PDB file of C-alpha atoms in Angstrom:
ATOM      1  CA  MET A   1      15.945-106.396  27.820  1.00  0.00           C
ATOM      2  CA  ILE A   2      14.433-103.100  26.714  1.00  0.00           C
ATOM      3  CA  GLU A   3      13.664-102.538  23.030  1.00  0.00           C
ATOM      4  CA  MET A   4      12.586 -99.257  21.458  1.00  0.00           C
ATOM      5  CA  ARG A   5      11.089 -99.038  17.980  1.00  0.00           C
ATOM      6  CA  ALA A   6       9.559 -96.401  15.717  1.00  0.00           C
ATOM      7  CA  VAL A   7       6.014 -97.457  14.846  1.00  0.00           C
ATOM      8  CA  LEU A   8       3.427 -96.080  12.450  1.00  0.00           C
ATOM      9  CA  GLU A   9      -0.273 -96.458  13.123  1.00  0.00           C
ATOM     10  CA  VAL A  10      -1.952 -98.434  10.357  1.00  0.00           C
ATOM     11  CA  THR A  11      -5.373-100.007  10.070  1.00  0.00           C
ATOM     12  CA  GLY A  12      -5.456-102.752  12.660  1.00  0.00           C
ATOM     13  CA  GLY A  13      -2.432-101.774  14.724  1.00  0.00           C
ATOM     14  CA  TYR A  14       1.137-100.560  14.341  1.00  0.00           C
ATOM     15  CA  LEU A  15       3.820-101.166  11.747  1.00  0.00           C
ATOM     16  CA  GLU A  16       7.478-101.064  12.784  1.00  0.00           C
ATOM     17  CA  LEU A  17       9.555 -98.774  10.559  1.00  0.00           C
ATOM     18  CA  SER A  18      13.031-100.030   9.711  1.00  0.00           C
ATOM     19  CA  GLY A  19      15.308-101.158   6.939  1.00  0.00           C
ATOM     20  CA  ARG A  20      14.040-104.713   7.507  1.00  0.00           C
ATOM     21  CA  MET A  21      10.582-104.020   6.114  1.00  0.00           C
ATOM     22  CA  THR A  22       9.197-105.909   3.144  1.00  0.00           C
ATOM     23  CA  ARG A  23       8.144-104.107  -0.016  1.00  0.00           C
ATOM     24  CA  HIS A  24       4.502-104.701   1.019  1.00  0.00           C
ATOM     25  CA  GLU A  25       5.126-103.136   4.458  1.00  0.00           C
ATOM     26  CA  VAL A  26       6.789-100.076   2.926  1.00  0.00           C
ATOM     27  CA  GLY A  27       3.773 -99.696   0.637  1.00  0.00           C
ATOM     28  CA  ALA A  28       1.417 -99.965   3.621  1.00  0.00           C
ATOM     29  CA  ALA A  29       3.472 -97.334   5.460  1.00  0.00           C
ATOM     30  CA  LEU A  30       3.342 -94.944   2.496  1.00  0.00           C
ATOM     31  CA  VAL A  31      -0.421 -95.423   2.249  1.00  0.00           C
ATOM     32  CA  ALA A  32      -0.856 -94.713   5.981  1.00  0.00           C
ATOM     33  CA  ILE A  33       1.296 -91.580   5.775  1.00  0.00           C
ATOM     34  CA  ALA A  34      -0.475 -90.298   2.659  1.00  0.00           C
ATOM     35  CA  GLU A  35      -3.956 -90.968   4.037  1.00  0.00           C
ATOM     36  CA  TYR A  36      -3.189 -89.880   7.637  1.00  0.00           C
ATOM     37  CA  GLY A  37      -6.240 -91.444   9.204  1.00  0.00           C
ATOM     38  CA  GLU A  38      -8.570 -90.961   6.272  1.00  0.00           C
ATOM     39  CA  ASP A  39     -10.064 -93.913   4.456  1.00  0.00           C
ATOM     40  CA  GLU A  40      -9.454 -92.989   0.843  1.00  0.00           C
ATOM     41  CA  ASP A  41      -8.529 -94.999  -2.204  1.00  0.00           C
ATOM     42  CA  PHE A  42      -4.765 -94.785  -2.519  1.00  0.00           C
ATOM     43  CA  SER A  43      -3.137 -93.374  -5.624  1.00  0.00           C
ATOM     44  CA  PRO A  44       0.385 -92.193  -6.488  1.00  0.00           C
ATOM     45  CA  GLU A  45      -1.073 -88.682  -6.652  1.00  0.00           C
ATOM     46  CA  MET A  46      -1.519 -88.865  -2.873  1.00  0.00           C
ATOM     47  CA  LEU A  47       2.240 -89.353  -2.522  1.00  0.00           C
ATOM     48  CA  ARG A  48       2.923 -86.481  -4.898  1.00  0.00           C
ATOM     49  CA  ALA A  49       0.663 -84.301  -2.751  1.00  0.00           C
ATOM     50  CA  LEU A  50       2.848 -85.093   0.286  1.00  0.00           C
ATOM     51  CA  LEU A  51       5.723 -83.339  -1.448  1.00  0.00           C
ATOM     52  CA  ASP A  52       3.746 -80.095  -1.345  1.00  0.00           C
ATOM     53  CA  GLU A  53       2.451 -80.417   2.230  1.00  0.00           C
ATOM     54  CA  GLU A  54       3.584 -77.728   4.638  1.00  0.00           C
ATOM     55  CA  MET A  55       3.747 -80.322   7.413  1.00  0.00           C
ATOM     56  CA  ILE A  56       3.844 -84.111   7.104  1.00  0.00           C
ATOM     57  CA  LEU A  57       2.564 -86.100  10.066  1.00  0.00           C
ATOM     58  CA  MET A  58       2.898 -89.773  10.900  1.00  0.00           C
ATOM     59  CA  ALA A  59       0.449 -91.160  13.449  1.00  0.00           C
ATOM     60  CA  GLY A  60       2.413 -93.379  15.799  1.00  0.00           C
ATOM     61  CA  GLY A  61       5.563 -92.775  17.759  1.00  0.00           C
ATOM     62  CA  LEU A  62       7.969 -94.865  19.764  1.00  0.00           C
ATOM     63  CA  GLU A  63       7.046 -98.212  21.222  1.00  0.00           C
ATOM     64  CA  VAL A  64       8.959 -99.631  24.175  1.00  0.00           C
ATOM     65  CA  ARG A  65       9.037-103.327  25.065  1.00  0.00           C
ATOM     66  CA  ASP A  66      10.531-105.168  27.988  1.00  0.00           C
ATOM     67  CA  THR A  67      11.252-108.633  26.618  1.00  0.00           C
ATOM     68  CA  GLY A  68      11.703-109.978  30.143  1.00  0.00           C
ATOM     69  CA  SER A  69       8.395-108.915  31.666  1.00  0.00           C
ATOM     70  CA  GLY A  70       6.368-108.685  28.464  1.00  0.00           C
ATOM     71  CA  ALA A  71       5.427-105.064  29.162  1.00  0.00           C
ATOM     72  CA  GLU A  72       4.697-102.958  26.077  1.00  0.00           C
ATOM     73  CA  ILE A  73       4.215 -99.219  25.974  1.00  0.00           C
ATOM     74  CA  LYS A  74       2.532 -98.119  22.759  1.00  0.00           C
ATOM     75  CA  PRO A  75       2.081 -94.546  21.555  1.00  0.00           C
ATOM     76  CA  GLY A  76      -1.054 -92.888  22.860  1.00  0.00           C
ATOM     77  CA  CYS A  77      -3.653 -91.189  20.715  1.00  0.00           C
ATOM     78  CA  CYS A  78      -2.450 -88.044  18.924  1.00  0.00           C
ATOM     79  CA  ALA A  79       1.201 -88.994  19.363  1.00  0.00           C
ATOM     80  CA  GLY A  80       3.238 -88.812  16.212  1.00  0.00           C
ATOM     81  CA  LEU A  81       6.647 -89.717  14.887  1.00  0.00           C
ATOM     82  CA  GLU A  82       7.341 -86.060  14.215  1.00  0.00           C
ATOM     83  CA  SER A  83       8.261 -85.728  17.911  1.00  0.00           C
ATOM     84  CA  TRP A  84      10.345 -88.909  18.301  1.00  0.00           C
ATOM     85  CA  ARG A  85      13.462 -86.908  19.175  1.00  0.00           C
ATOM     86  CA  ASN A  86      11.654 -85.393  22.171  1.00  0.00           C
ATOM     87  CA  TRP A  87      12.281 -88.696  23.954  1.00  0.00           C
ATOM     88  CA  GLY A  88      15.775 -87.303  24.521  1.00  0.00           C
ATOM     89  CA  GLU A  89      14.172 -84.994  27.107  1.00  0.00           C
ATOM     90  CA  LEU A  90      14.031 -88.023  29.400  1.00  0.00           C
ATOM     91  CA  LEU A  91      17.795 -87.623  29.834  1.00  0.00           C
ATOM     92  CA  GLY A  92      17.144 -84.294  31.552  1.00  0.00           C
ATOM     93  CA  GLY A  93      14.327 -85.580  33.743  1.00  0.00           C
ATOM     94  CA  LYS A  94      11.543 -84.153  31.599  1.00  0.00           C
ATOM     95  CA  ALA A  95       8.637 -86.233  30.266  1.00  0.00           C
ATOM     96  CA  PRO A  96       7.923 -85.803  26.537  1.00  0.00           C
ATOM     97  CA  TRP A  97       4.407 -85.895  25.101  1.00  0.00           C
ATOM     98  CA  LEU A  98       3.502 -89.578  24.625  1.00  0.00           C
ATOM     99  CA  GLY A  99      -0.153 -89.213  23.683  1.00  0.00           C
ATOM    100  CA  HIS A 100      -3.389 -89.897  25.569  1.00  0.00           C
ATOM    101  CA  SER A 101      -6.361 -92.258  25.843  1.00  0.00           C
ATOM    102  CA  PRO A 102      -4.747 -93.815  27.758  1.00  0.00           C
ATOM    103  CA  GLU A 103      -2.009 -91.409  28.742  1.00  0.00           C
ATOM    104  CA  PRO A 104       1.276 -93.216  29.260  1.00  0.00           C
ATOM    105  CA  GLY A 105       2.834 -92.639  32.660  1.00  0.00           C
ATOM    106  CA  VAL A 106       6.407 -91.470  33.130  1.00  0.00           C
ATOM    107  CA  GLU A 107       8.178 -91.647  36.487  1.00  0.00           C
ATOM    108  CA  PHE A 108      11.773 -90.832  37.306  1.00  0.00           C
ATOM    109  CA  ALA A 109      13.621 -92.749  40.013  1.00  0.00           C
ATOM    110  CA  ALA A 110      17.369 -92.653  40.581  1.00  0.00           C
ATOM    111  CA  ASP A 111      18.904 -93.643  37.229  1.00  0.00           C
ATOM    112  CA  VAL A 112      15.762 -95.223  35.767  1.00  0.00           C
ATOM    113  CA  VAL A 113      12.761 -93.966  33.800  1.00  0.00           C
ATOM    114  CA  ARG A 114       9.633 -96.032  34.459  1.00  0.00           C
ATOM    115  CA  LEU A 115       7.048 -96.018  31.657  1.00  0.00           C
ATOM    116  CA  SER A 116       3.547 -97.422  32.027  1.00  0.00           C
ATOM    117  CA  GLN A 117       0.843 -97.629  29.380  1.00  0.00           C
ATOM    118  CA  ASP A 118      -1.768 -95.887  31.527  1.00  0.00           C
ATOM    119  CA  ALA A 119      -0.809 -93.307  34.157  1.00  0.00           C
ATOM    120  CA  GLU A 120      -4.134 -93.928  35.906  1.00  0.00           C
ATOM    121  CA  ARG A 121      -3.405 -97.658  36.293  1.00  0.00           C
ATOM    122  CA  PRO A 122      -0.112 -97.816  38.189  1.00  0.00           C
ATOM    123  CA  GLU A 123      -0.566-101.556  38.731  1.00  0.00           C
ATOM    124  CA  SER A 124      -0.145-102.242  35.003  1.00  0.00           C
ATOM    125  CA  LEU A 125       3.092-103.677  33.653  1.00  0.00           C
ATOM    126  CA  ALA A 126       5.813-101.081  33.181  1.00  0.00           C
ATOM    127  CA  CYS A 127       9.096-100.758  31.340  1.00  0.00           C
ATOM    128  CA  GLU A 128      12.045 -99.517  33.338  1.00  0.00           C
ATOM    129  CA  ILE A 129      14.701 -97.934  31.172  1.00  0.00           C
ATOM    130  CA  PRO A 130      18.105 -97.178  32.644  1.00  0.00           C
ATOM    131  CA  VAL A 131      18.807 -93.530  31.783  1.00  0.00           C
ATOM    132  CA  ALA A 132      22.283 -94.562  30.624  1.00  0.00           C
ATOM    133  CA  ASP A 133      20.669 -96.791  27.948  1.00  0.00           C
ATOM    134  CA  LEU A 134      18.516 -94.033  26.420  1.00  0.00           C
ATOM    135  CA  PRO A 135      21.140 -92.645  23.999  1.00  0.00           C
ATOM    136  CA  ARG A 136      21.804 -96.149  22.605  1.00  0.00           C
ATOM    137  CA  LEU A 137      18.072 -96.900  22.300  1.00  0.00           C
ATOM    138  CA  LEU A 138      17.356 -93.608  20.542  1.00  0.00           C
ATOM    139  CA  GLU A 139      20.302 -94.121  18.185  1.00  0.00           C
ATOM    140  CA  GLY A 140      18.823 -97.540  17.362  1.00  0.00           C
ATOM    141  CA  VAL A 141      15.524 -95.849  16.479  1.00  0.00           C
ATOM    142  CA  ARG A 142      17.393 -93.351  14.321  1.00  0.00           C
ATOM    143  CA  GLN A 143      19.188 -96.170  12.499  1.00  0.00           C
ATOM    144  CA  ASP A 144      15.874 -97.962  11.910  1.00  0.00           C
ATOM    145  CA  LEU A 145      14.365 -94.772  10.496  1.00  0.00           C
ATOM    146  CA  LEU A 146      17.401 -94.279   8.243  1.00  0.00           C
ATOM    147  CA  GLY A 147      16.831 -97.824   6.983  1.00  0.00           C
ATOM    148  CA  PHE A 148      13.187 -96.971   6.306  1.00  0.00           C
ATOM    149  CA  LEU A 149      14.269 -93.922   4.293  1.00  0.00           C
ATOM    150  CA  ASP A 150      16.572 -96.121   2.208  1.00  0.00           C
ATOM    151  CA  LEU A 151      13.668 -98.442   1.399  1.00  0.00           C
ATOM    152  CA  VAL A 152      11.441 -95.481   0.497  1.00  0.00           C
ATOM    153  CA  ARG A 153      14.150 -94.288  -1.903  1.00  0.00           C
ATOM    154  CA  ARG A 154      14.243 -97.688  -3.605  1.00  0.00           C
ATOM    155  CA  TRP A 155      10.594 -98.713  -3.554  1.00  0.00           C
ATOM    156  CA  ALA A 156       8.355 -95.641  -3.730  1.00  0.00           C
ATOM    157  CA  PRO A 157       6.269 -95.730  -6.920  1.00  0.00           C
ATOM    158  CA  ASP A 158       6.571 -93.435  -9.907  1.00  0.00           C
ATOM    159  CA  GLY A 159      10.166 -92.386  -9.177  1.00  0.00           C
ATOM    160  CA  LEU A 160       9.130 -90.469  -6.049  1.00  0.00           C
ATOM    161  CA  GLY A 161      11.563 -92.229  -3.714  1.00  0.00           C
ATOM    162  CA  GLU A 162      14.347 -89.663  -3.422  1.00  0.00           C
ATOM    163  CA  ARG A 163      11.976 -86.741  -3.025  1.00  0.00           C
ATOM    164  CA  LEU A 164       9.754 -88.518  -0.479  1.00  0.00           C
ATOM    165  CA  ALA A 165      12.732 -89.685   1.570  1.00  0.00           C
ATOM    166  CA  ALA A 166      14.104 -86.130   1.603  1.00  0.00           C
ATOM    167  CA  ARG A 167      10.746 -84.714   2.768  1.00  0.00           C
ATOM    168  CA  PHE A 168      10.373 -87.376   5.476  1.00  0.00           C
ATOM    169  CA  ASP A 169      13.905 -86.633   6.670  1.00  0.00           C
ATOM    170  CA  GLU A 170      13.163 -82.907   6.698  1.00  0.00           C
ATOM    171  CA  HIS A 171       9.956 -83.300   8.735  1.00  0.00           C
ATOM    172  CA  PHE A 172      11.093 -86.063  11.095  1.00  0.00           C
ATOM    173  CA  HIS A 173      14.729 -84.990  11.586  1.00  0.00           C
ATOM    174  CA  ILE A 174      16.075 -88.465  10.958  1.00  0.00           C
ATOM    175  CA  SER A 175      19.568 -88.088   9.500  1.00  0.00           C
ATOM    176  CA  ALA A 176      20.854 -85.386  11.841  1.00  0.00           C
ATOM    177  CA  PRO A 177      22.989 -86.821  14.652  1.00  0.00           C
ATOM    178  CA  LEU A 178      21.368 -87.104  18.062  1.00  0.00           C
TER     179      LEU A 178
END
């Protein structure tokens, strides 16, 4: 079975964004978004500063897993959640930007999209996604991100929840239908 999840890069790996996150995980996600790769001491002022940013970025992207084979395709370097909707381009036979170092491979065959973690290592495990399943998988990601926004609304410190959720939705195009 193929699973697709929105993930945020945090120190030590990736954190899945959804409405099933704990309060601690939401806090870690807000820290990662506010710091965006910088190692600073976190403060609520960093979240307030996000409200004034021209562009908010989230290091990460979409992760695909094949629970049968164990294959996992993680976002490459410089990929971000701001382009998660570009995965819809796969429906038209176009490969979206999935990052680099390593650069994920995308191949189209009949009614299947084959994703590998490293385009230069075709022997590595791959995830084969039936094209017909892509709309359902992307809608699942959208629902998970909507759940994350709900948790941000409830749990962001200093009463910043509504405003942060609105800014995240604006920059990551979460609530608009696919």
